[in-house]
CSV table of C-alpha atoms and ligand atoms in Angstrom, one decimal:
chain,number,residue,atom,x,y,z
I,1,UNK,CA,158.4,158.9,153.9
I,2,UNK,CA,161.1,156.6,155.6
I,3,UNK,CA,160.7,153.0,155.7
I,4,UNK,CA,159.0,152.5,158.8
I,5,UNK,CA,156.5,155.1,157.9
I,6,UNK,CA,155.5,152.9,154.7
I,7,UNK,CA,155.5,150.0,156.9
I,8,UNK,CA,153.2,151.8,159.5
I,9,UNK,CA,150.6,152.7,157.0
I,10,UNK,CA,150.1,149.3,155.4
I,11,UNK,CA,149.5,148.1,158.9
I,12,UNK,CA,146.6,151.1,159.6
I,13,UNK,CA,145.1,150.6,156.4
I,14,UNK,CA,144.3,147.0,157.4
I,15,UNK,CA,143.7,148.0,160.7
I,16,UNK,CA,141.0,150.1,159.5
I,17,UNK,CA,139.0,147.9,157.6
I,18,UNK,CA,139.3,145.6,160.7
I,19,UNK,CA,138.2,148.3,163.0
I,20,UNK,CA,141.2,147.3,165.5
I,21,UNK,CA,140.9,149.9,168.8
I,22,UNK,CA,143.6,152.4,168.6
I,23,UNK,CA,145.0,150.9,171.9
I,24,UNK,CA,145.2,147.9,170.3
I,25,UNK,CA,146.8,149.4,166.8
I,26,UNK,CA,149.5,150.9,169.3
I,27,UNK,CA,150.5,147.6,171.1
I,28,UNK,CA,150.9,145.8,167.8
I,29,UNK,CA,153.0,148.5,166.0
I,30,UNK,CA,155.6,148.5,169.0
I,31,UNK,CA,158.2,147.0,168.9
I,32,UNK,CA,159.2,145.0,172.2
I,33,UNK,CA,162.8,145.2,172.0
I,34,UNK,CA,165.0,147.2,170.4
I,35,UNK,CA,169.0,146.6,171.1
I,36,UNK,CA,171.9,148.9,169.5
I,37,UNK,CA,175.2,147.8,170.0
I,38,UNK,CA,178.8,148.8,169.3
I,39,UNK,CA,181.1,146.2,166.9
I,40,UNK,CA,184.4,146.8,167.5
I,41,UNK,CA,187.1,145.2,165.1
I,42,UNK,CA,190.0,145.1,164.2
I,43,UNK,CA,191.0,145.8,161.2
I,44,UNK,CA,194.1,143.5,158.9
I,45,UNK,CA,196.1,146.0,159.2
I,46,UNK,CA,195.7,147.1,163.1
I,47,UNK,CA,193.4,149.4,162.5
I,48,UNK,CA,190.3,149.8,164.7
I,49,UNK,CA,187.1,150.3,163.6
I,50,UNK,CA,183.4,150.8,165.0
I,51,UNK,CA,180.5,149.7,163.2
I,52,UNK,CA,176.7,150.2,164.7
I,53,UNK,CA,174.6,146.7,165.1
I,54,UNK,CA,170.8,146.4,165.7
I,55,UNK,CA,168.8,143.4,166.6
I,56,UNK,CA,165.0,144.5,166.6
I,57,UNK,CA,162.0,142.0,168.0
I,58,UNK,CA,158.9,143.4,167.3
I,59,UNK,CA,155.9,140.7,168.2
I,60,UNK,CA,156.2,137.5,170.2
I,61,UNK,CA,152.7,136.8,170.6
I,62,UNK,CA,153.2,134.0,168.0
I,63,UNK,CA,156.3,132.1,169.2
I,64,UNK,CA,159.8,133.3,168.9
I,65,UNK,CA,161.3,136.1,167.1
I,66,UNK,CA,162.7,135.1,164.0
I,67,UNK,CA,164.0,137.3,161.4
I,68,UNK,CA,167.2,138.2,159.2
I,69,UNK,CA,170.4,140.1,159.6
I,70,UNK,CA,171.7,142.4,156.7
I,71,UNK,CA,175.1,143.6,156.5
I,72,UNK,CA,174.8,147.2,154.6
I,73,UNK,CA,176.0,150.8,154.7
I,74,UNK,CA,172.1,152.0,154.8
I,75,UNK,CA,171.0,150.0,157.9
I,76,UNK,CA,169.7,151.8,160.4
I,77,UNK,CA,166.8,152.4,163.4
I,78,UNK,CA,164.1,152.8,160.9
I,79,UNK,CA,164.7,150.3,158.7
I,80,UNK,CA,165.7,147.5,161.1
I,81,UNK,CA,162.5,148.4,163.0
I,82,UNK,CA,160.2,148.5,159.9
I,83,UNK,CA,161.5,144.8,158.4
I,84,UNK,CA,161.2,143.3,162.1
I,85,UNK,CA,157.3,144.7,161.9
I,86,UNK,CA,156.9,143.1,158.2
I,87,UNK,CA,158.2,139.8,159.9
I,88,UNK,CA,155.8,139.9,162.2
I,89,UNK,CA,153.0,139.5,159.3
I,90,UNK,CA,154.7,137.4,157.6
I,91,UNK,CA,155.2,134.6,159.7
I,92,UNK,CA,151.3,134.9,160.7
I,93,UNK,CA,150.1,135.2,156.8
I,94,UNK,CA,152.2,131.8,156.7
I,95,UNK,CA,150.9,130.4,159.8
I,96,UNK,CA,154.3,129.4,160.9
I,97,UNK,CA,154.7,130.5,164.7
I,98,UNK,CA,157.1,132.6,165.1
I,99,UNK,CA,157.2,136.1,165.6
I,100,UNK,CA,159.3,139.0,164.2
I,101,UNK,CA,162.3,140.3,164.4
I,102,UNK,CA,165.5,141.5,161.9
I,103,UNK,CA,169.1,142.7,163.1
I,104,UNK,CA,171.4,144.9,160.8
I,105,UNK,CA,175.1,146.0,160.8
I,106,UNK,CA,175.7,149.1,159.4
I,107,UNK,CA,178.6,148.0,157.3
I,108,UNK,CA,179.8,147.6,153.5
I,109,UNK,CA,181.2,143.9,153.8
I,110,UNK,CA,182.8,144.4,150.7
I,111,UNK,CA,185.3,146.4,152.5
I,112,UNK,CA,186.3,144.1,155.0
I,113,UNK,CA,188.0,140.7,153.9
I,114,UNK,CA,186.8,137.8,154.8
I,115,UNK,CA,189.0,137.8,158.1
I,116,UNK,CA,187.3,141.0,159.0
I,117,UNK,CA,183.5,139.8,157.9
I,118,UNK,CA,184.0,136.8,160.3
I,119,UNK,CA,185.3,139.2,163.3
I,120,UNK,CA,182.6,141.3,162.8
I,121,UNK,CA,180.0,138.4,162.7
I,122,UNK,CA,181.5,137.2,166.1
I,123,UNK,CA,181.6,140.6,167.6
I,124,UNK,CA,178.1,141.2,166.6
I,125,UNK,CA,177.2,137.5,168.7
I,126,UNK,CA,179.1,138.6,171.5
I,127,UNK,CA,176.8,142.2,171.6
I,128,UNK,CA,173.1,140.2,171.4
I,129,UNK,CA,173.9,136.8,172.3
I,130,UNK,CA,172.2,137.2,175.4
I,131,UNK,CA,168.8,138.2,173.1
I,132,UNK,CA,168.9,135.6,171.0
I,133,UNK,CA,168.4,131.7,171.1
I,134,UNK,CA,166.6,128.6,169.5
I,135,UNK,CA,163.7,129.8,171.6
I,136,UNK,CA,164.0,133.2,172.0
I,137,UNK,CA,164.8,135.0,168.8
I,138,UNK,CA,166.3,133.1,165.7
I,139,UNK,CA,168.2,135.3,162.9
I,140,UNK,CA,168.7,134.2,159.0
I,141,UNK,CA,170.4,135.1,156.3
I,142,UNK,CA,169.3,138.7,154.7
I,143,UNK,CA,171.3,141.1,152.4
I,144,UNK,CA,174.9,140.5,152.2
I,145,UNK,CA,174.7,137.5,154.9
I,146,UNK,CA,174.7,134.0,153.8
I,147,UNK,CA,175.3,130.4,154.7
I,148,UNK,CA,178.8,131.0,156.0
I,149,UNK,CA,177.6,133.6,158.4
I,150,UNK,CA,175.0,131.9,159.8
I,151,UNK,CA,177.9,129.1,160.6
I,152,UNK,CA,179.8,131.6,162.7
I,153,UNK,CA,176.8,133.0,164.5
I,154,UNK,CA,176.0,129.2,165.6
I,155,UNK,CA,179.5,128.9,166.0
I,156,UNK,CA,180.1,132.3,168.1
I,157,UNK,CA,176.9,131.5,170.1
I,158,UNK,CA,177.8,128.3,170.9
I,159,UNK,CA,180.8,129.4,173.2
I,160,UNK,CA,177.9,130.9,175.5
I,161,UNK,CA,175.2,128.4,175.3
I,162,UNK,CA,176.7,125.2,174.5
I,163,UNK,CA,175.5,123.1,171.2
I,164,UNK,CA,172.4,124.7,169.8
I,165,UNK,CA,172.0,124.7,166.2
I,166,UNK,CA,168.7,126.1,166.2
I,167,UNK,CA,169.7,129.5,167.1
I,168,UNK,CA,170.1,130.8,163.2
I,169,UNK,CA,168.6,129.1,160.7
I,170,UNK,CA,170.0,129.5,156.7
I,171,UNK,CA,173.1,127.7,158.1
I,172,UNK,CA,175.5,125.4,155.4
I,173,UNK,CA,173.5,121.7,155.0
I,174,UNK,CA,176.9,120.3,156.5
I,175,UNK,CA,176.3,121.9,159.6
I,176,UNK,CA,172.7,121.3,160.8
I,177,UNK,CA,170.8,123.9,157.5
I,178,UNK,CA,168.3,121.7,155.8
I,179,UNK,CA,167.8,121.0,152.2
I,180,UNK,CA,166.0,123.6,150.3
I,181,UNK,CA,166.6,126.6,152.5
I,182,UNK,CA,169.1,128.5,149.9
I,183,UNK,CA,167.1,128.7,147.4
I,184,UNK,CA,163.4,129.0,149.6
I,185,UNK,CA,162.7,132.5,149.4
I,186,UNK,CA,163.6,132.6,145.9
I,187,UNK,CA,161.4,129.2,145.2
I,188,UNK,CA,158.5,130.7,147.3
I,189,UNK,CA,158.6,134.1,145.1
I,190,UNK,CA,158.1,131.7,141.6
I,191,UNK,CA,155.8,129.6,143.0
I,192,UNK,CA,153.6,133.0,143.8
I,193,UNK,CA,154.1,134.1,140.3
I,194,UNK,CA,152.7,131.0,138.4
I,195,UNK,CA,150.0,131.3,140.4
I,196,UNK,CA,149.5,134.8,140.2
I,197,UNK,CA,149.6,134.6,136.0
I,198,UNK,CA,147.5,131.7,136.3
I,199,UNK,CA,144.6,133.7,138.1
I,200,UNK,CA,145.0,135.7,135.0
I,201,UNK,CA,144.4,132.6,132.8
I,202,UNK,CA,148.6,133.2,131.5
I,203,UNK,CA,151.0,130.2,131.6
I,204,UNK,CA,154.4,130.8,133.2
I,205,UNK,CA,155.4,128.9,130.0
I,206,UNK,CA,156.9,131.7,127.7
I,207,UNK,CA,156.2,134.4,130.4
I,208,UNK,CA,158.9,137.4,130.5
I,209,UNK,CA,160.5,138.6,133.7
I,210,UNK,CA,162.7,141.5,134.8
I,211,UNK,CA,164.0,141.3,138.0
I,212,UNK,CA,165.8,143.8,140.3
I,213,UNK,CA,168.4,141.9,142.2
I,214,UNK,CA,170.6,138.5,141.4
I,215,UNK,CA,171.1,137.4,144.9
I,216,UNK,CA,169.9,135.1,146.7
I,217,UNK,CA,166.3,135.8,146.1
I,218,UNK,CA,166.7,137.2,142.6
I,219,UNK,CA,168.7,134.5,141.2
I,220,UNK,CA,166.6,131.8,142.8
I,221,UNK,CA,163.5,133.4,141.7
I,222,UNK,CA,165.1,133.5,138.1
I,223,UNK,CA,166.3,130.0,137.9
I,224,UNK,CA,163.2,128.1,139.0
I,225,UNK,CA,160.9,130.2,137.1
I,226,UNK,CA,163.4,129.7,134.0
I,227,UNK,CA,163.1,126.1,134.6
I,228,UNK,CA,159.3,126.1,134.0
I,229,UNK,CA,159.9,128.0,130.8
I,230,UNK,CA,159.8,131.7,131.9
I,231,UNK,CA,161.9,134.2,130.0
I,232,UNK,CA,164.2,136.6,131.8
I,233,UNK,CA,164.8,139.7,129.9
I,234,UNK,CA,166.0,142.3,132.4
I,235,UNK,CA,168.4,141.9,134.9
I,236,UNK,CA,170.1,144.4,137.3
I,237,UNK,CA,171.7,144.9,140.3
I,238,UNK,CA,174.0,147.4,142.5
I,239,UNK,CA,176.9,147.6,139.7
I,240,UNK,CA,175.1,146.9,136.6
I,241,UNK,CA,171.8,146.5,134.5
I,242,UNK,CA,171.5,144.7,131.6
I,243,UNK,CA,168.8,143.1,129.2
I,244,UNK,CA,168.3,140.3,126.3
I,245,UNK,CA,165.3,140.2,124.2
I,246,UNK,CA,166.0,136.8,123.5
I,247,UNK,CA,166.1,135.7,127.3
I,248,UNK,CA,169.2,135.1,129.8
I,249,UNK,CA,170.8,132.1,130.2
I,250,UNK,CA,170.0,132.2,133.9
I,251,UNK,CA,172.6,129.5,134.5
I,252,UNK,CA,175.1,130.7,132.6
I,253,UNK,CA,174.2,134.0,134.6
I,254,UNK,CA,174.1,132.8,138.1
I,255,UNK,CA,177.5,131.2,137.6
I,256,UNK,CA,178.6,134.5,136.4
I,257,UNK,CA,178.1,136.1,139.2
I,258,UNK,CA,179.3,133.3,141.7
I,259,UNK,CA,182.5,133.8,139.9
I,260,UNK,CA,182.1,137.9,140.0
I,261,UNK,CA,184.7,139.8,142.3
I,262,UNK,CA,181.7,142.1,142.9
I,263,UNK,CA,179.2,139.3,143.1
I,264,UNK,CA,177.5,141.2,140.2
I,265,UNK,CA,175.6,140.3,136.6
I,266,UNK,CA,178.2,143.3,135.5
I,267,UNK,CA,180.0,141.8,132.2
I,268,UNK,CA,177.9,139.2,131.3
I,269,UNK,CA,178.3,138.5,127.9
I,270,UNK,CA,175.8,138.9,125.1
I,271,UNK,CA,174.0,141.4,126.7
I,272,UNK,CA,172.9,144.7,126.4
I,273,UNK,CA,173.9,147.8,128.7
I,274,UNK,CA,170.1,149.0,130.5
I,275,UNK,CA,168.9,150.8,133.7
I,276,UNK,CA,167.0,150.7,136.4
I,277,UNK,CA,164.5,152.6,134.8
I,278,UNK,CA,164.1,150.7,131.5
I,279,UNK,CA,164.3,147.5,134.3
I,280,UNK,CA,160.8,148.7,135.9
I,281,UNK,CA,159.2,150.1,132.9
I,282,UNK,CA,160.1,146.9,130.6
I,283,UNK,CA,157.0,145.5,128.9
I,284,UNK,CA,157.1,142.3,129.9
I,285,UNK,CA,154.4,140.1,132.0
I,286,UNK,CA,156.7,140.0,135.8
I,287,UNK,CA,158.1,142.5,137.4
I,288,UNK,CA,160.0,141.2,140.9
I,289,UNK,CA,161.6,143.1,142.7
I,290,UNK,CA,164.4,141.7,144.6
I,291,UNK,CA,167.4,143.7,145.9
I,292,UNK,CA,165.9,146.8,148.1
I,293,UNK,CA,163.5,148.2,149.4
I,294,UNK,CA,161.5,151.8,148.4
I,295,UNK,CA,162.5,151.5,144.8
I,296,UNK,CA,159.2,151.2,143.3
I,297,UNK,CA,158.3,155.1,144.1
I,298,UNK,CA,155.2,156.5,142.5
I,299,UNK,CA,157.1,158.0,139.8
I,300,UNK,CA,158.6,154.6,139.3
I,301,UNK,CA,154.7,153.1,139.2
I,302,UNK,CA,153.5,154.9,136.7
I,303,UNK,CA,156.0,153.7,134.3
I,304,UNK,CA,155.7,150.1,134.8
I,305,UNK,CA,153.9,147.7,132.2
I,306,UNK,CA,154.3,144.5,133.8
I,307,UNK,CA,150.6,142.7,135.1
I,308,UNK,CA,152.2,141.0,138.0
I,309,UNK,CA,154.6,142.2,140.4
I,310,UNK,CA,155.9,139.3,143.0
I,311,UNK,CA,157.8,141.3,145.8
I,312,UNK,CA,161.0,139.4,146.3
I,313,UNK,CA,162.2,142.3,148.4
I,314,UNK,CA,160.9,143.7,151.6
I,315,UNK,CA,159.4,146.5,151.7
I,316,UNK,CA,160.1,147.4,147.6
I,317,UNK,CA,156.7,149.4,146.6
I,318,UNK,CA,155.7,152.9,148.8
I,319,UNK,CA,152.7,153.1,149.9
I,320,UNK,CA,151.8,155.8,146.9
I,321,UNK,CA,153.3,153.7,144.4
I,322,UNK,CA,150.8,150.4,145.7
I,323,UNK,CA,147.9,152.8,145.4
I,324,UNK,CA,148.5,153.6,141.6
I,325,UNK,CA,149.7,150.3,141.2
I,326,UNK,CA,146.6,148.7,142.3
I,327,UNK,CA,144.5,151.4,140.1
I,328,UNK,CA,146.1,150.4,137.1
I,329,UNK,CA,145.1,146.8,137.6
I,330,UNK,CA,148.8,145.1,138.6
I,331,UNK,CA,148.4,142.3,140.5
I,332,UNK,CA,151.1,143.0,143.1
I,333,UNK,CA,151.7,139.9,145.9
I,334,UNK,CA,153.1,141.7,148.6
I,335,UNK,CA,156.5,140.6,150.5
I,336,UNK,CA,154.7,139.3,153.2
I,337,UNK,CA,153.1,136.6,151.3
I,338,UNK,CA,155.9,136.6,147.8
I,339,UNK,CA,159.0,136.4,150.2
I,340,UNK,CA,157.7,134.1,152.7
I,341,UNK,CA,159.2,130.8,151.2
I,342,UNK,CA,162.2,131.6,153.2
I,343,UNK,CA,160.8,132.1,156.6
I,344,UNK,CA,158.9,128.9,156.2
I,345,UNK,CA,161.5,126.5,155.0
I,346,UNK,CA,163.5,128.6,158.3
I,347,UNK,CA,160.9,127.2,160.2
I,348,UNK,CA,161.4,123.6,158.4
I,349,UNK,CA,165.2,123.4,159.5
I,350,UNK,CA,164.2,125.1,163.2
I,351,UNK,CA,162.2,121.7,163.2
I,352,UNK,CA,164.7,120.0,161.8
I,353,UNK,CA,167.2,121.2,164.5
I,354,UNK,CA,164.9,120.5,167.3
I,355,UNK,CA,164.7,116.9,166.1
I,356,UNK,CA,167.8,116.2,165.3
I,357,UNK,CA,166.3,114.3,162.2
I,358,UNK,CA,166.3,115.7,158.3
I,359,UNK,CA,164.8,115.9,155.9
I,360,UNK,CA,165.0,115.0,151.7
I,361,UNK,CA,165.3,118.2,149.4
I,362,UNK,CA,161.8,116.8,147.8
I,363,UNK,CA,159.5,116.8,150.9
I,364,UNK,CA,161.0,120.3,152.2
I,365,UNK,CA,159.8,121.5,149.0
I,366,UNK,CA,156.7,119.5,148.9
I,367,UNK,CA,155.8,121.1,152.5
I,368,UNK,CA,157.3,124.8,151.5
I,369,UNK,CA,154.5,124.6,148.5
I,370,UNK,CA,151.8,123.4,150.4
I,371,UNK,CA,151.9,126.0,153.3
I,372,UNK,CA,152.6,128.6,150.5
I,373,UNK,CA,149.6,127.5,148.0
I,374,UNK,CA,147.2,127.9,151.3
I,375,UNK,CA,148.1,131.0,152.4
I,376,UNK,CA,148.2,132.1,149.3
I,377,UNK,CA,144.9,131.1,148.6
I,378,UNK,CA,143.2,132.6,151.5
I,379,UNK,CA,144.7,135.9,151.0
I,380,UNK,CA,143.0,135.8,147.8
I,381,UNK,CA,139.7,134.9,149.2
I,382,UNK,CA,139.5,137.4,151.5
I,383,UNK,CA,140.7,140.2,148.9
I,384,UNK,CA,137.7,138.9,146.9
I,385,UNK,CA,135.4,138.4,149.5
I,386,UNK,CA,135.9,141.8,151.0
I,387,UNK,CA,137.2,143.6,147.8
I,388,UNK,CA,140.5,144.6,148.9
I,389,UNK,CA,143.7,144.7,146.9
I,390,UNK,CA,146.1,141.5,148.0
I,391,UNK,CA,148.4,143.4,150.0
I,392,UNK,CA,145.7,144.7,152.3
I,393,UNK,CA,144.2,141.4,152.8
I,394,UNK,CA,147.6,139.8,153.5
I,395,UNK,CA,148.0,142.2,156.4
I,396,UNK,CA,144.6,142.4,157.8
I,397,UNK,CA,144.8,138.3,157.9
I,398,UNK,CA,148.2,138.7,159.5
I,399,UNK,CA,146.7,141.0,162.1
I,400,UNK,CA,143.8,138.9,162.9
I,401,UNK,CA,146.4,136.0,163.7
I,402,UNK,CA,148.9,138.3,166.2
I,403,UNK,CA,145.7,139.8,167.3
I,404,UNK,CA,144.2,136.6,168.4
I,405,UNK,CA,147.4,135.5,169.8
I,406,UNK,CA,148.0,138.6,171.9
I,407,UNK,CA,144.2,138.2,173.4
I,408,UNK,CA,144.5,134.7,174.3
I,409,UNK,CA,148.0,135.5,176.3
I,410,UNK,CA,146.6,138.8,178.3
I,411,UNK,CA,148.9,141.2,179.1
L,501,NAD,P1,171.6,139.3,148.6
L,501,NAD,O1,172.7,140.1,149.3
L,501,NAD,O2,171.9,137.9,148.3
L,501,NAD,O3,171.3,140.0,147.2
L,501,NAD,C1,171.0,141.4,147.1
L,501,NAD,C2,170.9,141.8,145.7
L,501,NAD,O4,170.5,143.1,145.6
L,501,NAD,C3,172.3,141.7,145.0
L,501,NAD,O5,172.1,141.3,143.6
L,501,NAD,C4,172.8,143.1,145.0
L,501,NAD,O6,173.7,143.5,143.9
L,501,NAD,C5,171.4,143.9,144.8
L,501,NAD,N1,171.5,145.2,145.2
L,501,NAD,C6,172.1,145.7,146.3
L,501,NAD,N2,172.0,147.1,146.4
L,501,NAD,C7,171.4,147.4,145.2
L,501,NAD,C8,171.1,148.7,144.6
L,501,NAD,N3,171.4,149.8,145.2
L,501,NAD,N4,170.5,148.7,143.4
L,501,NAD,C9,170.2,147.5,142.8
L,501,NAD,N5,170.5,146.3,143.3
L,501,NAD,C10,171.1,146.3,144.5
L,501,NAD,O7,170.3,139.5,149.4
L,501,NAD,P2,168.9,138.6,149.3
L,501,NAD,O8,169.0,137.7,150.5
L,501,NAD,O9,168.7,138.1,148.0
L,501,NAD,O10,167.9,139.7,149.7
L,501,NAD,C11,167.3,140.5,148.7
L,501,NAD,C12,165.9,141.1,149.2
L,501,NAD,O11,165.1,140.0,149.6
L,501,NAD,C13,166.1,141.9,150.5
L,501,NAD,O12,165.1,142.9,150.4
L,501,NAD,C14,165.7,141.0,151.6
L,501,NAD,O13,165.3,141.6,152.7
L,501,NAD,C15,164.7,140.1,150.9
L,501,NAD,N6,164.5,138.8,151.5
L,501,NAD,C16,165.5,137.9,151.6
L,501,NAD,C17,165.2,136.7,152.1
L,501,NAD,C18,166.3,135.6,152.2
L,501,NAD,O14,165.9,134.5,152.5
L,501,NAD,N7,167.5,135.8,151.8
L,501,NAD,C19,163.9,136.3,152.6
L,501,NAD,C20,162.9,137.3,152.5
L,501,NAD,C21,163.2,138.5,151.9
C-alpha cells in the first residue's frame, strides 16, 4: 500500500458512512493540479545536478491552497499527492479556509551546503512561481525546510511579483513570520494530548512520552508537554534512538541537537542506546509520532502499549495498523486534527501579512488553542454521537466542509 493508497481509503471510509455519491467521492479525491518540474543547480564545485520538484494542489473549494514543502530523497508523485489530499482535511477539520496543497524536492539537503540548499530553493521558485501566490497557493515549512527557506521563497518570488509576504508562511519573525509559528504544530500536537489523557481522566502531570522525531514538531511537541510536567522517555530519530527511564532533559536535548552536525539526538549524553522498535512498543502513556510517515505498520501496532497516540506526522499509522489500533482501545488523534496547530497559526501570520499588523506571542497562542480545543471537541462529538473511531469522524467532518463548499460554488 503506497501512501496515497492509505490516504485514499481513510477518505472512503468516511465517505461511506456519509453516503457521498461516487461522482462526488471522485471529484474530491482529485487532485486539481499537479506540477513536476526540473531543478537545475549548480553544484560548488561546477558540477551540475538535476533534482525532481512537485507542487501538488488538491481542493480549492475552501480558499487557497496552502500546504508545505519537504526537501527529501523519498519524495515523490504519490506521496506529494497523498499529503496535499490530507491538507485538504485538515484545514476544513480546523475551519481555517484554505485548501490543500504540499510541494516536495526530491533531494538529501544534507548533501548540498548551504550555498547549494539556497540555489535549489530559488530554482524550485523560479519552476512554480507562476502557481503559487498569497492568494493562490501558499507553501510552509515541512521536513527538512525551515524559517530560512521560507525567506528565500518570499525572497525568490518577490523578483516576479513584487513585495508579497504572504506567499509562504513559516517565514523568520524578522521578515514578516508571526510569533508562535515555529513552534505551532508542535504546540497544537501537546495541546491534543492533554486533552486526549484528560478524556481518560489522566493528568499530563507525570505522563510518559516517546516520540519518533526531534524536529520541529517532535521537539516542540516535547518541550511544551515537558513544561506541563510530562516525562519523555524515548526519543529517536533518522541517526539515532535512545531512551532514559528517568526522563530527558528536553532542553538540554533540543540544544543538543541545534548544535548537532546531523541535526540529530545522536550522542546525547546520559542516555541509553534503543530502537525504533523498543520506541513504539515502550510502555509508556503517549506515543507521537513525529518524523514520517507509514511507520506505525500493523506489525508495528500490535506491539504498542501506549493509550494515546497524537499523530505529529502526516500520514504515520496504515490504514491496517489504525484498525487494530482502534480495536485495542488506543485513542489515536489523527494528523488531521494533532498536526493542525501549524496550519492554523499559518493562517494567523497569512492574516497577519494581509494586514500588515502583528500580533503578541500570547494572543497567537490564545487563538491557536481556541480554534484547536473546538475542533477538537466536535470531532469527538461526532465519534461519540455516531460511534466512530476519531480519525473517521475527523475526515467525515472535513468532507462535509469541502463538500458543502464545492456545492455552493457549482462546477
Ligand atoms: P523536521 O525536518 O524538522 O524533522 C524531521 C524529524 O524526523 C527529524 O528529527 C529527523 O531526524 C526525523 N527523521 C527523518 N527521517 C527519519 C527516519 N527515517 N527515521 C526516524 N526519524 C527520521 O520536520 P518536521 O517539520 O518536524 O516534520 C515532521 C513531520 O511532521 C512530517 O511528517 C511533517 O509532514 C509533519 N508536519 C509538520 C508540520 C510543520 O509545521 N513543520 C506541520 C504538520 C505536520
Amino acid at each position: 500500500m503506497s501512501h496515497l493508497d492509505d490516504a485514499l481509503e481513510y477518505f472512503t471510509n468516511a465517505a461511506r458512512v456519509m453516503d457521498v455519491p461516487r461522482s462526488i467521492e471522485k471529484l474530491l479525491t482529485t487532485p486539481v493540479r499537479q506540477l513536476k518540474v526540473e531543478v537545475a543547480i549548480e553544484r560548488d564545485d561546477g558540477s551540475v545536478d538535476v533534482f525532481t520538484g512537485y507542487r501538488v494542489q488538491h481542493n480549492g473549494a475552501r480558499g487557497p491552497f496552502k500546504g508545505g514543502i519537504r526537501y527529501h530523497p523519498e519524495a515523490n508523485d504519490d506521496e506529494v499527492n497523498a499529503l496535499a489530499s490530507l491538507m485538504t482535511w485538515k484545514t476544513a477539520v480546523v475551519r481555517i479556509p484554505f485548501g490543500g496543497a504540499k510541494g516536495g524536492v526530491k533531494v538529501d539537503p544534507r548533501t548540498l551546503s548551504p550555498g547549494e540548499l539556497q540555489r535549489l530553493t530559488r530554482k524550485f521558485v523560479d519552476q512554480i512561481h507562476f502557481v503559487i501566490g498569497p492568494s493562490l497557493d501558499i507553501p510552509a515549512p515541512d521536513v527538512n525546510t525551515n524559517a530560512q527557506t521560507m525567506a528565500w521563497i518570499a525572497d525568490q518570488y518577490g523578483k516576479y511579483h513584487g513585495f508579497e509576504p504572504g506567499v509562504v508562511t513559516g517565514k523568520p519573525i524578522e521578515i514578516h513570520g508571526s510569533q508562535g509559528r515555529e513552534e505551532a504544530t508542535g504546540r497544537g500536537v501537546a495541546l491534543c494530548t492533554r486533552w486526549a489523557l484528560a478524556d481518560l481522566g489522566r493528568d499530563v502531570d507525570g505522563a510518559t512520552v516517546a516520540i519518533q522525531g526531534f524536529g520541529n514538531v517532535g521537539s516542540w511537541a516535547a518541550r511544551t508537554l515537558a513544561g506541563w510536567g510530562a516525562k519523555l522517555t524515548h526519543v529517536g530519530d533518522h541517526a539515532a534512538y535512545l531512551e532514559n527511564p528517568e526522563g530527558f532533559d528536553v532542553e538540554a536535548l533540543a540544544e543538543h541537537v541545534a548544535g548537532s552536525p546531523e541535526r540529530s539526538v545522536k550522542g546525547f549524553a546520559g542516555a541509553d542506546d534503543s530502537s525504533a522498535a523498543a520506541l513504539f512498543a515502550a510502555d509508556v502513556d503517549v506515543l507521537v509520532p513525529a518524523a514520517l510517515g507509514g511507520v506505525v505498520t500493523g506489525e508495528v501496532a500490535k506491539t504498542v502499549r501506549a493509550r494515546v497516540i497524537a499523530e505529529g506526522a502526516n500520514g504515520p499509522t496504515t490504514p491496517a495498523a489504525h484498525r487494530l489500533l482502534v480495536d485495542a482501545g488506543v485513542v489515536v488523534v489523527p494528523d488531521i486534527l494533532a498536526n493542525a496547530g501549524g496550519v492554523t497559526v499559518s493562517y494567523f501570520e497569512w492574516v497577519q501579512n494581509t494586514q500588515r499588523f502583528y500580533w503578541e506571542r500570547d494572543e497567537v497562542n490564545e487563538k491557536l488553542e481556541r480554534v484547536l480545543r473546538k475542533a477538537y471537541d466536535e470531532v469527538n462529538r461526532l465519534a461519540g454521537h455516531r460511534k466512530l473511531d476519531l480519525r473517521t469522524a475527523a475526515f467525515v467532518l472535513a468532507i462535509r466542509e469541502v463538500g458543502k463548499a464545492t456545492a455552493m460554488r457549482g462546477l
